[in-house]
Short mmCIF file of C-alpha atoms and ligand atoms in Angstrom, two decimals:
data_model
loop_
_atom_site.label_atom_id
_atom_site.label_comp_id
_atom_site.label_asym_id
_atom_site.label_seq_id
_atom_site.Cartn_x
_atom_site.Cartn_y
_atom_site.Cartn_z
CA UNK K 1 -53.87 276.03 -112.65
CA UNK K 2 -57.38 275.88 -110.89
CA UNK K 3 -57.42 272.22 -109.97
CA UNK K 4 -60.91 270.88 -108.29
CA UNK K 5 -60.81 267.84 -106.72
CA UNK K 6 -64.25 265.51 -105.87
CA UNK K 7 -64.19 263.47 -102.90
CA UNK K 8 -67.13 262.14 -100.52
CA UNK K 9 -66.47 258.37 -99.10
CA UNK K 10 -63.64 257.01 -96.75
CA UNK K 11 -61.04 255.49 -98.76
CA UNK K 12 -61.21 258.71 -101.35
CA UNK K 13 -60.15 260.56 -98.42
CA UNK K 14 -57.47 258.35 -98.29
CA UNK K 15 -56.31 258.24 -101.12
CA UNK K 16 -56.72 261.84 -102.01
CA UNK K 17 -54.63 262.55 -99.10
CA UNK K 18 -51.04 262.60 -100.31
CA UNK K 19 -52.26 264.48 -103.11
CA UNK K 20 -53.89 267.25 -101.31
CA UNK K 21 -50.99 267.48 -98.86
CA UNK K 22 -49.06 268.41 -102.47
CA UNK K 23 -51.49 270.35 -104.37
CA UNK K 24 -52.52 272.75 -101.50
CA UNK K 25 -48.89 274.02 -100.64
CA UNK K 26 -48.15 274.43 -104.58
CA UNK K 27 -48.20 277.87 -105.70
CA UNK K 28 -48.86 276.99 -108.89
CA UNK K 29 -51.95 275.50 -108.19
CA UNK K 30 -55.44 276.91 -107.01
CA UNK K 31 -56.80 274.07 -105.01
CA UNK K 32 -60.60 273.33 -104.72
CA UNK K 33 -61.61 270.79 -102.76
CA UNK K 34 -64.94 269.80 -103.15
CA UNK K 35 -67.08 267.13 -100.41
CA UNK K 36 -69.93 265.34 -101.87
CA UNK K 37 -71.01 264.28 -98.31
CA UNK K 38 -71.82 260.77 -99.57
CA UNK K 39 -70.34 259.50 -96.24
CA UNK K 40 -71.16 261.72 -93.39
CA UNK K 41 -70.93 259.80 -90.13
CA UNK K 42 -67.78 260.96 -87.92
CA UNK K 43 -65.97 258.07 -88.51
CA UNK K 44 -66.81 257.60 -91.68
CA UNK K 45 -65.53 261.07 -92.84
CA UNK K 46 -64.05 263.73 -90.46
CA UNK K 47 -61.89 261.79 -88.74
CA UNK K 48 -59.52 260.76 -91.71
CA UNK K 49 -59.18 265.04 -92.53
CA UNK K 50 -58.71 265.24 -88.52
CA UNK K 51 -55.79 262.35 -88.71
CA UNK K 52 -54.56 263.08 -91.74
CA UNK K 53 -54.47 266.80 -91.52
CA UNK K 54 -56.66 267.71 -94.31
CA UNK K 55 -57.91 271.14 -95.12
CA UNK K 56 -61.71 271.52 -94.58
CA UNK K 57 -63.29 270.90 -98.29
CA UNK K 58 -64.50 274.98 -99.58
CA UNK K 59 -67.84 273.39 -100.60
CA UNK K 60 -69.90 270.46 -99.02
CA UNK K 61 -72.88 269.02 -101.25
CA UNK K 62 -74.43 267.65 -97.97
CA UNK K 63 -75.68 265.04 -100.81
CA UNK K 64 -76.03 262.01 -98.33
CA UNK K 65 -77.13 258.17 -98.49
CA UNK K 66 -79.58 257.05 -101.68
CA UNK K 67 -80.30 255.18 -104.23
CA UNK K 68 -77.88 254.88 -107.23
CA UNK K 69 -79.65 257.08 -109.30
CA UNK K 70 -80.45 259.77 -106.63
CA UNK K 71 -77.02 259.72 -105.29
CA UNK K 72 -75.35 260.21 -108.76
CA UNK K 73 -77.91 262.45 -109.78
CA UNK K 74 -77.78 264.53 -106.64
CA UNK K 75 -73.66 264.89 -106.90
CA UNK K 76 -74.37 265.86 -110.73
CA UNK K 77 -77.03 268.74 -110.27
CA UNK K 78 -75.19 270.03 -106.71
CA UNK K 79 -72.18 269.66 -108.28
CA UNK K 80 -72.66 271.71 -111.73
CA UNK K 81 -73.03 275.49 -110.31
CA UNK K 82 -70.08 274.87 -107.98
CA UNK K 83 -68.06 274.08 -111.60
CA UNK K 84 -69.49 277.21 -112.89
CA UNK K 85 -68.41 279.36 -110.13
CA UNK K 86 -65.40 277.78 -109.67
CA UNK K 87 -64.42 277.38 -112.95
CA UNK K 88 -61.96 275.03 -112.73
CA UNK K 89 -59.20 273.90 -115.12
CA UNK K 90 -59.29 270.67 -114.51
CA UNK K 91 -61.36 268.15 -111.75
CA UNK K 92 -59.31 265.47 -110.19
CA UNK K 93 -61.36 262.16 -109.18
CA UNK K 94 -60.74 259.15 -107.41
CA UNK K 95 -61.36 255.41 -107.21
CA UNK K 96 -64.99 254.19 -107.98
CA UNK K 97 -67.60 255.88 -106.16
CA UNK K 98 -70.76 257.19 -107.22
CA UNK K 99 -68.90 260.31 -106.26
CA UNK K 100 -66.51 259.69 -108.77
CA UNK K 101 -68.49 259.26 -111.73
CA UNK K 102 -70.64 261.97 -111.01
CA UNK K 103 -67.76 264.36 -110.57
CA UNK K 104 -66.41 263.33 -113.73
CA UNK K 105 -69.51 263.54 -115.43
CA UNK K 106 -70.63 267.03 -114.60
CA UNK K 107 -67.01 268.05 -115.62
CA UNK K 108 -66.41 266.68 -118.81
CA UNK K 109 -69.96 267.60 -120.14
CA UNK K 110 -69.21 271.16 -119.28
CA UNK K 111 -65.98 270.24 -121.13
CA UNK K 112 -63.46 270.75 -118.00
CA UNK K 113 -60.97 268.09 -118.28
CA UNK K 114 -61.11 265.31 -115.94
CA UNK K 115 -58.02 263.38 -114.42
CA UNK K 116 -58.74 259.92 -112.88
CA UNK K 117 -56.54 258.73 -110.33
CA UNK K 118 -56.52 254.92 -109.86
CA UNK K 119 -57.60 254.52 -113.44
CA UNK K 120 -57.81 251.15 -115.03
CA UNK K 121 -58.71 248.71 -112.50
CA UNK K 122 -61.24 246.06 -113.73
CA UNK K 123 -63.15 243.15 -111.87
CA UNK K 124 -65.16 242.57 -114.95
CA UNK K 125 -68.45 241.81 -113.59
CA UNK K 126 -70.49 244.65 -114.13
CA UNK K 127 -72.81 243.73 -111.24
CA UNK K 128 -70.63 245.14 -108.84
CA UNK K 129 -72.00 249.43 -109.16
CA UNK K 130 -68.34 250.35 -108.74
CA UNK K 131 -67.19 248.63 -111.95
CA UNK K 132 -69.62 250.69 -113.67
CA UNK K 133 -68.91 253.01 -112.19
CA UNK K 134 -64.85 252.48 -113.00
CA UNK K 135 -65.49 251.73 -116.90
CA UNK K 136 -67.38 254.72 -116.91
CA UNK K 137 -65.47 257.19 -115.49
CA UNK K 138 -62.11 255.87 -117.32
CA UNK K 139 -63.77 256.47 -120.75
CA UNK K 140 -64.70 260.24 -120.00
CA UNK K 141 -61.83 260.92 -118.77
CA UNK K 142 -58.77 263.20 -120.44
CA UNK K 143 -55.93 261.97 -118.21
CA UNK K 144 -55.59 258.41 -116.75
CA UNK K 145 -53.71 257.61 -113.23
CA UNK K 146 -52.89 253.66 -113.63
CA UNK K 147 -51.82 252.56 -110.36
CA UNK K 148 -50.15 249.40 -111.68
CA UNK K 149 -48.95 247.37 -114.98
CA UNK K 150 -51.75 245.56 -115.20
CA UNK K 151 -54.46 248.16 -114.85
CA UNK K 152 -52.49 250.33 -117.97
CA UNK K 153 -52.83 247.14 -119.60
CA UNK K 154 -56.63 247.12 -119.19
CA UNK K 155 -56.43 250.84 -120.61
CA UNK K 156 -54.69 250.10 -123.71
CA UNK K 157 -57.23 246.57 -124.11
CA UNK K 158 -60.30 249.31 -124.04
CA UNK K 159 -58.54 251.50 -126.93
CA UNK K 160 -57.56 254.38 -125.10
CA UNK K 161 -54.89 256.16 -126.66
CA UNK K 162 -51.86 256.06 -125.09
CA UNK K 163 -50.40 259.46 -124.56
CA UNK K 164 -53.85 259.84 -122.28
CA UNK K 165 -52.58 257.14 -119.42
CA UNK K 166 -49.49 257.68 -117.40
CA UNK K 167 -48.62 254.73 -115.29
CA UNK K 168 -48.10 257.00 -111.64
CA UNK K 169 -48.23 254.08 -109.12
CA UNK K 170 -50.60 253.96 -105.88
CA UNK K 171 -51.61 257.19 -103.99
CA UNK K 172 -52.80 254.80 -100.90
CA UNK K 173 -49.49 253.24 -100.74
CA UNK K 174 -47.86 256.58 -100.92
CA UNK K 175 -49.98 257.16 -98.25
CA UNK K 176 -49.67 254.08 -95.72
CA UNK K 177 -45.29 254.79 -96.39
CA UNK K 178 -45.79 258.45 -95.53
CA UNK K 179 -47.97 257.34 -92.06
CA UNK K 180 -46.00 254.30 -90.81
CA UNK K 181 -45.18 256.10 -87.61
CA UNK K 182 -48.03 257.08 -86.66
CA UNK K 183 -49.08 253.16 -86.70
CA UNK K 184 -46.48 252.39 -84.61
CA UNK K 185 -47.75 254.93 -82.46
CA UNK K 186 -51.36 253.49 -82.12
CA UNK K 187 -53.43 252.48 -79.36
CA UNK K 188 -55.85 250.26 -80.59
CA UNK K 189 -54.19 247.15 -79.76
CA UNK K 190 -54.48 248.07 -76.03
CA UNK K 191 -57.64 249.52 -76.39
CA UNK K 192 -59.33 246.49 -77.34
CA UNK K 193 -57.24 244.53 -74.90
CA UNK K 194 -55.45 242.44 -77.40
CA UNK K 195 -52.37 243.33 -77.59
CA UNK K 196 -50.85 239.45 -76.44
CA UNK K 197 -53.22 237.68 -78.73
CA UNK K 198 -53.68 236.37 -82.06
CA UNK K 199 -56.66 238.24 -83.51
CA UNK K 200 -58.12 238.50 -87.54
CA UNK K 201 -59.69 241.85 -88.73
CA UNK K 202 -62.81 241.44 -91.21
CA UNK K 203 -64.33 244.18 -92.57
CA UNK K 204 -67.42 244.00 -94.74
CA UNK K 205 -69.38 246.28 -96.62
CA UNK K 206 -70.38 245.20 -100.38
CA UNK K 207 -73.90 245.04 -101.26
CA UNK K 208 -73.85 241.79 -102.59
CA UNK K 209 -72.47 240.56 -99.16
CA UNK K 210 -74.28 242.54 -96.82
CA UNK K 211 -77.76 243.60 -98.60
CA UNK K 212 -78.68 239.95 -99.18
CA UNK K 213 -79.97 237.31 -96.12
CA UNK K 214 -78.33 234.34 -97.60
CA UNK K 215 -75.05 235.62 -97.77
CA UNK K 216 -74.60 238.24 -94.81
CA UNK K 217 -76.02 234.97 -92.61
CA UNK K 218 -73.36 232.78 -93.85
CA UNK K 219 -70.46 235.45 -93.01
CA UNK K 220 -71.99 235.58 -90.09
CA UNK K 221 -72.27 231.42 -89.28
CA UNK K 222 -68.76 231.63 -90.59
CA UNK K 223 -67.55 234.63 -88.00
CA UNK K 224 -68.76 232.01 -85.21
CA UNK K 225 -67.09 229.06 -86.43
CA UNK K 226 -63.64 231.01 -86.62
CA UNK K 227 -63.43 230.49 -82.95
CA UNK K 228 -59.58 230.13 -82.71
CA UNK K 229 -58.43 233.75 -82.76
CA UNK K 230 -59.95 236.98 -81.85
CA UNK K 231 -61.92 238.23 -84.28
CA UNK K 232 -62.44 242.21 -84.27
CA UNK K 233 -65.16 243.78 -86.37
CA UNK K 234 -65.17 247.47 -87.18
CA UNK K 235 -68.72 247.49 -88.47
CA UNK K 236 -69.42 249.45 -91.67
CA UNK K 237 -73.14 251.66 -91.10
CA UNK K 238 -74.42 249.61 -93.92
CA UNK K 239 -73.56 246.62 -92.81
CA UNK K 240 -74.64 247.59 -89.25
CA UNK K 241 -78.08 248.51 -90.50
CA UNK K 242 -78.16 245.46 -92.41
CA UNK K 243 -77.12 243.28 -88.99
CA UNK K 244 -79.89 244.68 -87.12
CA UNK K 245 -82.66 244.17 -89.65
CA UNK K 246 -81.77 240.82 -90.39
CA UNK K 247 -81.67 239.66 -86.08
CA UNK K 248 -78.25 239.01 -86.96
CA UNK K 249 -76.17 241.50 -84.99
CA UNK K 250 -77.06 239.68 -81.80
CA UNK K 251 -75.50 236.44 -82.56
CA UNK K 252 -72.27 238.31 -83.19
CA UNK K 253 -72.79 239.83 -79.66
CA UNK K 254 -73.32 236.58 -77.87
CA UNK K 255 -69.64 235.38 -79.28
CA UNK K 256 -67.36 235.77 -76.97
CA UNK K 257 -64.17 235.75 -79.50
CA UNK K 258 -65.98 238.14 -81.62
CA UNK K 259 -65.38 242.37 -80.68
CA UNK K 260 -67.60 243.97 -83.28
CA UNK K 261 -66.64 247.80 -83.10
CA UNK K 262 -67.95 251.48 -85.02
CA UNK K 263 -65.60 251.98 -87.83
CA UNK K 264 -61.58 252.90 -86.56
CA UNK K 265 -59.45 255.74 -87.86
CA UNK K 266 -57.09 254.98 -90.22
CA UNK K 267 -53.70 254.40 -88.45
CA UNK K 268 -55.81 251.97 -86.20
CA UNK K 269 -56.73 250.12 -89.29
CA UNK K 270 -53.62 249.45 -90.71
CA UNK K 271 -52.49 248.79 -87.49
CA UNK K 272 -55.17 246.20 -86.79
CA UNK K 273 -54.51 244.73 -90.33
CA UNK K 274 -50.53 244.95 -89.87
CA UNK K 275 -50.89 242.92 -86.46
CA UNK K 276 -53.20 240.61 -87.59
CA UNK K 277 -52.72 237.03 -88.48
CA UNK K 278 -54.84 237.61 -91.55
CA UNK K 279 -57.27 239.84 -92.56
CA UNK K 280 -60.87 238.65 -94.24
CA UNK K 281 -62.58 241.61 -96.35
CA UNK K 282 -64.29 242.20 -99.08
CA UNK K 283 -63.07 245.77 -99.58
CA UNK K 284 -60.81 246.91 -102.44
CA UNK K 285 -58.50 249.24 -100.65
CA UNK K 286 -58.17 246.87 -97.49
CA UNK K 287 -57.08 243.87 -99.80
CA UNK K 288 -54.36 246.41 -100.65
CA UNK K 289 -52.99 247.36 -97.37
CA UNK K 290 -52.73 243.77 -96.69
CA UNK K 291 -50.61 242.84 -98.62
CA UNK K 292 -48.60 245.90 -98.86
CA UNK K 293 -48.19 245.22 -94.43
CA UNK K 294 -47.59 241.63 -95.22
CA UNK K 295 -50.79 240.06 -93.91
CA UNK K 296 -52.49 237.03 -95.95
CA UNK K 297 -56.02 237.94 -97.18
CA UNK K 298 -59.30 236.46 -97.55
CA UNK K 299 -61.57 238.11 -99.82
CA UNK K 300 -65.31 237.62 -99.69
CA UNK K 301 -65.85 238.54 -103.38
CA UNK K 302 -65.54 235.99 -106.32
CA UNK K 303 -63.82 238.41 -108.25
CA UNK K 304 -60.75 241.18 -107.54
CA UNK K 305 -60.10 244.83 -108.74
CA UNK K 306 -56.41 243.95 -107.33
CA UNK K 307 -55.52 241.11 -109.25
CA UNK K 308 -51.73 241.53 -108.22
CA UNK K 309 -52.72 240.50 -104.41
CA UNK K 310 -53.65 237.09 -106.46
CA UNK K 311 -50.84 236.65 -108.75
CA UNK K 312 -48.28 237.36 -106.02
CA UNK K 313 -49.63 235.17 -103.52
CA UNK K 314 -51.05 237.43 -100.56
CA UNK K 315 -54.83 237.02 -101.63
CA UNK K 316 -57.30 234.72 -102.31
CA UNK K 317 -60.90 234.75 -103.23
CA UNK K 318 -63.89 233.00 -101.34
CA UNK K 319 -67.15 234.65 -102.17
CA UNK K 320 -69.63 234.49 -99.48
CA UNK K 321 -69.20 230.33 -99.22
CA UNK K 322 -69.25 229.49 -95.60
CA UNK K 323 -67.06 226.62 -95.54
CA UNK K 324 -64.56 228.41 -97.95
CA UNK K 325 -64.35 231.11 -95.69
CA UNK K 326 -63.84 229.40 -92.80
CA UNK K 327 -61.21 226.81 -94.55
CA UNK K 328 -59.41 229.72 -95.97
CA UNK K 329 -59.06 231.74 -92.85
CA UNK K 330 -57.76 228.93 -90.93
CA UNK K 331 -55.41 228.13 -94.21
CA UNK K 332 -54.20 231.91 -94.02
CA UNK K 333 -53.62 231.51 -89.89
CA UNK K 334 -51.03 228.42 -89.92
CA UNK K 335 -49.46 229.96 -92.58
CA UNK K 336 -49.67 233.66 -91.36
CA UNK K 337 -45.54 234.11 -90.75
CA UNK K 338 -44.40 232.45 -94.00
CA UNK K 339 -46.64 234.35 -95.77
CA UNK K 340 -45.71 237.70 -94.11
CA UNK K 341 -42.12 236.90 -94.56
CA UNK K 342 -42.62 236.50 -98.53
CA UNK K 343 -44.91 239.34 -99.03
CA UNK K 344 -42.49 241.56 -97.23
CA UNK K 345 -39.80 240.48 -99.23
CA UNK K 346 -40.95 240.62 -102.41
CA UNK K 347 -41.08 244.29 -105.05
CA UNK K 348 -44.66 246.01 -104.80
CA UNK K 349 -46.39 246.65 -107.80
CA UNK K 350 -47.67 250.33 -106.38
CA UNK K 351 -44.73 252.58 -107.24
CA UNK K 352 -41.88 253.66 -105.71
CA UNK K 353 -44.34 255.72 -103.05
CA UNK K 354 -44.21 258.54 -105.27
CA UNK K 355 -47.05 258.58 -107.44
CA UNK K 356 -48.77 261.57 -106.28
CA UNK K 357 -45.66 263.63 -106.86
CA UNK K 358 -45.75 261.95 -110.22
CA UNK K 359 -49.38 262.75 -110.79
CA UNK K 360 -48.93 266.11 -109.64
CA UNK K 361 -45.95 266.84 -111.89
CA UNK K 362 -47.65 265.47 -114.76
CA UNK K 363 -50.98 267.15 -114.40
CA UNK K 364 -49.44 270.80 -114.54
CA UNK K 365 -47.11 269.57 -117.47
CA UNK K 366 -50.52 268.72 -119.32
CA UNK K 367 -52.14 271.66 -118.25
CA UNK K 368 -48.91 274.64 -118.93
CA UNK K 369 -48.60 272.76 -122.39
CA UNK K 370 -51.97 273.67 -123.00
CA UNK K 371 -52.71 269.75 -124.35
CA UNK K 372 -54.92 269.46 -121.58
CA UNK K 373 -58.71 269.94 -123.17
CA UNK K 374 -61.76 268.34 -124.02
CA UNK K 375 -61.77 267.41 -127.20
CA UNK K 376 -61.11 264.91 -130.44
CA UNK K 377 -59.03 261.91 -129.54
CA UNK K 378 -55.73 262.04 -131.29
CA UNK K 379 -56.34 259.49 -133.73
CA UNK K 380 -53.21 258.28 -135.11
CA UNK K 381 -52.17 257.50 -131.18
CA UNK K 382 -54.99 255.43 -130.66
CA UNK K 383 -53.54 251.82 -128.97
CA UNK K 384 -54.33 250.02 -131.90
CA UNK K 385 -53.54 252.36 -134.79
CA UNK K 386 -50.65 251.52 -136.76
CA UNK K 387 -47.94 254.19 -136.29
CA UNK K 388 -48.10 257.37 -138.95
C1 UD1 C 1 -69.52 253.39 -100.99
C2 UD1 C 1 -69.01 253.10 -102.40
C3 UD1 C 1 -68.08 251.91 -102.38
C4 UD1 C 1 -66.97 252.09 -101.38
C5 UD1 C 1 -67.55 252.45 -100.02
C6 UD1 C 1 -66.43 252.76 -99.07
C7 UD1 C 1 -70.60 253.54 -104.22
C8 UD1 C 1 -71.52 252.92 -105.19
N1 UD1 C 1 -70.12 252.72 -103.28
O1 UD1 C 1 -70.25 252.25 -100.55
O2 UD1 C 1 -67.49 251.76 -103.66
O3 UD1 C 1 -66.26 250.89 -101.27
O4 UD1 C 1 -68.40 253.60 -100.14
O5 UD1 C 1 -66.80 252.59 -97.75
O6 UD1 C 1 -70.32 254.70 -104.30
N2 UD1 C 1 -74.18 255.15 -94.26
C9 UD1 C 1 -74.26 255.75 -93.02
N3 UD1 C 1 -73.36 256.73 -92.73
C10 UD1 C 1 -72.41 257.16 -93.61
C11 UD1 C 1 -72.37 256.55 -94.87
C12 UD1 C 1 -73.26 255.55 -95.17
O7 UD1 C 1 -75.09 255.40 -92.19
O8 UD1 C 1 -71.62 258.06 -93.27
C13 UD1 C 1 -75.14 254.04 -94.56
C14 UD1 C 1 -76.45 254.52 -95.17
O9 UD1 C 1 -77.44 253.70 -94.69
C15 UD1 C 1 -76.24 254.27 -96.65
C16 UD1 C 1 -75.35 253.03 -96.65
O10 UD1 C 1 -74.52 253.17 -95.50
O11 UD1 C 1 -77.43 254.06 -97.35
C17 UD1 C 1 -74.50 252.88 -97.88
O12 UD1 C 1 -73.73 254.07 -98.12
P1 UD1 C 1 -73.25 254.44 -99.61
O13 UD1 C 1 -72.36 255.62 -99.58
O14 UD1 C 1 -74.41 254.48 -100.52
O15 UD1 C 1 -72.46 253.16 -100.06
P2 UD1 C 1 -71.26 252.38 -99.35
O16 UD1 C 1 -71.72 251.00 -99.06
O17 UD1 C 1 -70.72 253.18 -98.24
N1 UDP C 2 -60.64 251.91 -93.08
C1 UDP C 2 -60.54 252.59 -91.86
N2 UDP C 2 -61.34 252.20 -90.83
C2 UDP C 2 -62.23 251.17 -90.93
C3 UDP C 2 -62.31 250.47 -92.18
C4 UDP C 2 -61.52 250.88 -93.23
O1 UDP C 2 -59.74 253.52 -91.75
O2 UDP C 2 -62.92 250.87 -89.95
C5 UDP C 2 -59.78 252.33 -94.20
C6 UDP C 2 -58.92 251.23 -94.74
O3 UDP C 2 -57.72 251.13 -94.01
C7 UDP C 2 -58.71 251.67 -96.18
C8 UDP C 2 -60.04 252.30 -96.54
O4 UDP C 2 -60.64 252.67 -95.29
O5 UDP C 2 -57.70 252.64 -96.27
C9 UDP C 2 -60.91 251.30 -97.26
O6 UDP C 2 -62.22 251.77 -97.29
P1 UDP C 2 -63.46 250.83 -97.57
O7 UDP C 2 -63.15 249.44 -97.20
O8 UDP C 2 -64.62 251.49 -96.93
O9 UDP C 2 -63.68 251.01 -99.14
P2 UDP C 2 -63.09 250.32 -100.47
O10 UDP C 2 -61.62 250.37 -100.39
O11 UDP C 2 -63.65 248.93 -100.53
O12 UDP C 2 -63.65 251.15 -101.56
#
C-alpha cells in the first residue's frame, strides 16, 4: 500500500508522530511523507522531527505563511503533481489545518482516498477557520479516525455512514504515553530557573485572540494581574508579531513574574504543562495534554473542540474576558492538587494509547479488501437509513 501522508504545522507533527514511527518500519506499506512547510521556523517545525525522531519528509512544498485562500490554494496546486508522481493509494491527514483540507482536497478530487485522523471534532462556530476547515475535510473524506465517543457521535449526527468511521482513540495521547521519559528527563524547569516555584504556562495563538487589539490587550492586562505565580510564555510567531505591532510586548517585558520565551520543544512543553499549577491556552491540543497530565485548564475561547476536558471537570472556558481570566486562573491555582488528584484518577476518553496501531491496522484492512475507493456512498448504511 502506497500511503502519503500531509503534514505542515506543529501539533500535526505531533500527532502524526506515532503513526509515522509505525507506517515507516511496515513492509507492507510505502510511506510518503509529504511537508507543506506551512510552519517553517526551527521551533516551530524541525525540532519536533529532531526530538521525535522523524524521517525527513521526501517532498517539502516550501508553501509558507498567507492568507487563507493563498495558503490552501498554494498546498492544493503544489500538492497535485506530487499526487501524480507519487501516486498514492491513499493520503493520510491530520487535525484541522489549512494543510489538512488542502491535502484532502487535492486527493479526493483526483479520487485517491483520503483517511482523516482526529475526525469528528466540532466547536460549532464556524468563525473559527479550523472548524471549516474540520467539517470540510470530514465530509470528503473515505475513512474517519474519531478520537473519542463524542466526536463519532458528531459523525453519525452529520449522516455519515457508519462503516466509514472507526472510533481509533487519540494519536497525541499515544504519543505523550510513548514520551513520558523523556519528560522526566527535561531541563526546562532549571533552565528557566523555576524549578522550586509555582509557575502557570499560557500559550496563545488563535486569531480571534491574538489578531484583534481589544482582546490580545486584555490577555495581556490579565497576564499582569496574575501576579501570584510565575507565569512562563512560550510565544507563538503570530502572536509575537502581533505583540510587537500592537506596543504590547513591552509591558510583558517590564513584568517581573512574567518569562515570555520562543516556542519550546515538545517534552519541555508537557513538562512545563505537567509541572504547572494550571495551564491557560487557547490551543486545542494543549487543552488536551492538560488534562491528560492532570493540570486544571483555562481556555481563552468561548467554545471547545474537546468537550470531554469540560464534561469531566479539567477545563473551563473564559473567552478573552479579563476578569474571567484572571478569576479563573486564580480558581484553577487553590484548587490545582485536588484537581490533579481527580483528573489522574479518573478513565481517559483517548484510547487505550493504541490508536495509531489501530488506525494503522485498519487502514491496510480497508485498503487489501479493496473497499477502500472513491466512490458512491453505500446507501443502505447510511446512519439514518433503516436497516435492509
Ligand atoms: C495554524 C493552524 C491552527 C493551528 C496552528 C498550530 C490554520 C488555519 N491554522 O495556525 O489550526 O492551531 O497552526 O500552531 O491552518 N509564522 C511564523 N513562522 C512559522 C509559522 C508561522 O513566523 O513557522 C507566523 C507568520 O507570520 C504567519 C502566522 O505566524 O502568518 C500564522 O501562521 P499560520 O500557519 O497561518 O497559522 P497559525 O496561527 O500558525
Ligand atoms: N507545543 C510545543 N511547544 C510550544 C507550544 C506547543 O511543543 O511552545 C506543542 C504542545 O505540547 C502540543 C502542540 O504543540 O502538543 C499544540 O500545538 P498548537 O498549540 O500550536 O496547536 P493546536 O493544538 O491549537 O492546533
Amino acid at each position: 500500500m502506497r500511503l502519503m501522508m500531509v503534514v505542515g504545522v506543529r501539533p500535526q507533527v505531533i500527532k502524526a508522530a506515532p503513526l509515522i514511527d509505525l507506517l515507516s518500519r511496515d513492509s507492507e506499506v510505502d510511506f510518503q511523507l509529504v511537508y507543506s512547510r506551512q510552519h517553517y521556523d526551527y521551533e516551530m517545525s524541525k525540532v519536533f522531527f529532531n526530538e521525535l525522531n522523524l524521517p525527513d519528509p521526501i517532498v517539502n512544498l516550501e508553501v509558507g505563511s498567507g492568507s487563507h485562500a493563498e495558503q490552501t490554494a498554494n498546498i492544493m496546486l503544489r500538492i497535485e503533481p506530487v499526487i501524480e508522481k507519487l501516486k498514492p493509494d491513499v493520503v493520510v491527514v491530520l487535525g484541522d489545518a489549512n494543510t489538512t483540507l488542502a491535502g484532502a482536497l487535492a486527493a479526493v478530487k483526483m479520487r485517491i482516498p483520503v483517511a482523516h485522523v482526529e475526525a469528528g471534532l466540532r466547536s460549532w462556530d464556524l468563525s473559527m477557520p479550523e472548524e471549516v476547515n474540520r467539517v470540510l475535510t470530514d465530509h470528503c473524506s473515505q475513512v474517519l479516525y474519531a478520537p473519542t465517543k463524542v466526536a463519532v457521535r458528531n459523525l453519525r449526527s452529520e449522516g455519515i455512514p457508519e462503516y466509514m468511521i472507526l472510533q481509533s482513540g487519540d494519536t497525541m495521547y499515544d504519543s505523550i504515553l510513548r514520551h513520558l521519559k523523556d519528560v522526566e528527563s527535561s531541563k526546562i524547569l532549571d533552565e528557566l530557573g523555576i524549578s522550586d516555584e509555582p509557575f502557570i504556562v499560557v500559550t496563545a495563538h488563535r486569531a480571534e485572540n491574538v489578531d484583534f487589539f481589544d482582546n490580545l490587550s486584555k490577555i495581556v492586562s490579565a497576564l499582569l494581574k496574575l501576579r501570584r505565580v510565575k507565569i512562563i510564555f512560550p510565544v507563538h510567531p503570530r502572536t509575537m508579531k502581533r505583540l510587537v505591532e500592537f506596543d504590547l510586548k513591552r509591558k510583558l517585558e517590564k513584568a517581573s513574574h512574567i518569562i515570555m520565551t520562543k516556542p519550546v520543544g515538545y517534552f519541555d512543553m508537557l513538562r512545563l504543562i505537567k509541572d504547572a499549577k494550571a495551564v491557560l491556552t487557547d490551543s486545542g491540543g494543549i487543552q488536551k495534554e492538560a488534562f491528560i497530565l492532570g493540570t486544571p485548564c483555562v481556555t481563552m475561547r468561548s467554545r471547545t473542540e474537546w468537550v470531554e476536558t469540560i464534561m469531566l471537570g479539567g477545563n473551563v472556558l473564559v473567552g478573552a474576558d479579563e476578569r474571567l481570566i484572571v478569576k479563573e486562573v486564580m480558581h484553577a491555582i487553590s484548587n490545582s492538587d485536588a484537581i490533579e488528584k481527580r483528573l489522574l484518577s479518573i478513565p481517559k476518553p483517548y484510547g487505550d494509547g493504541c490508536a495509531s496501531e489501530k488506525i494503522v491496522e485498519d487502514l491496510k484492512k480497508r485498503y487489501f479488501s479493496g473497499e477502500l475507493k472513491v466512490g458512491p456512498i453505500k446507501p443502505f448504511q447510511m446512519a439514518f437509513s433503516s436497516k435492509p
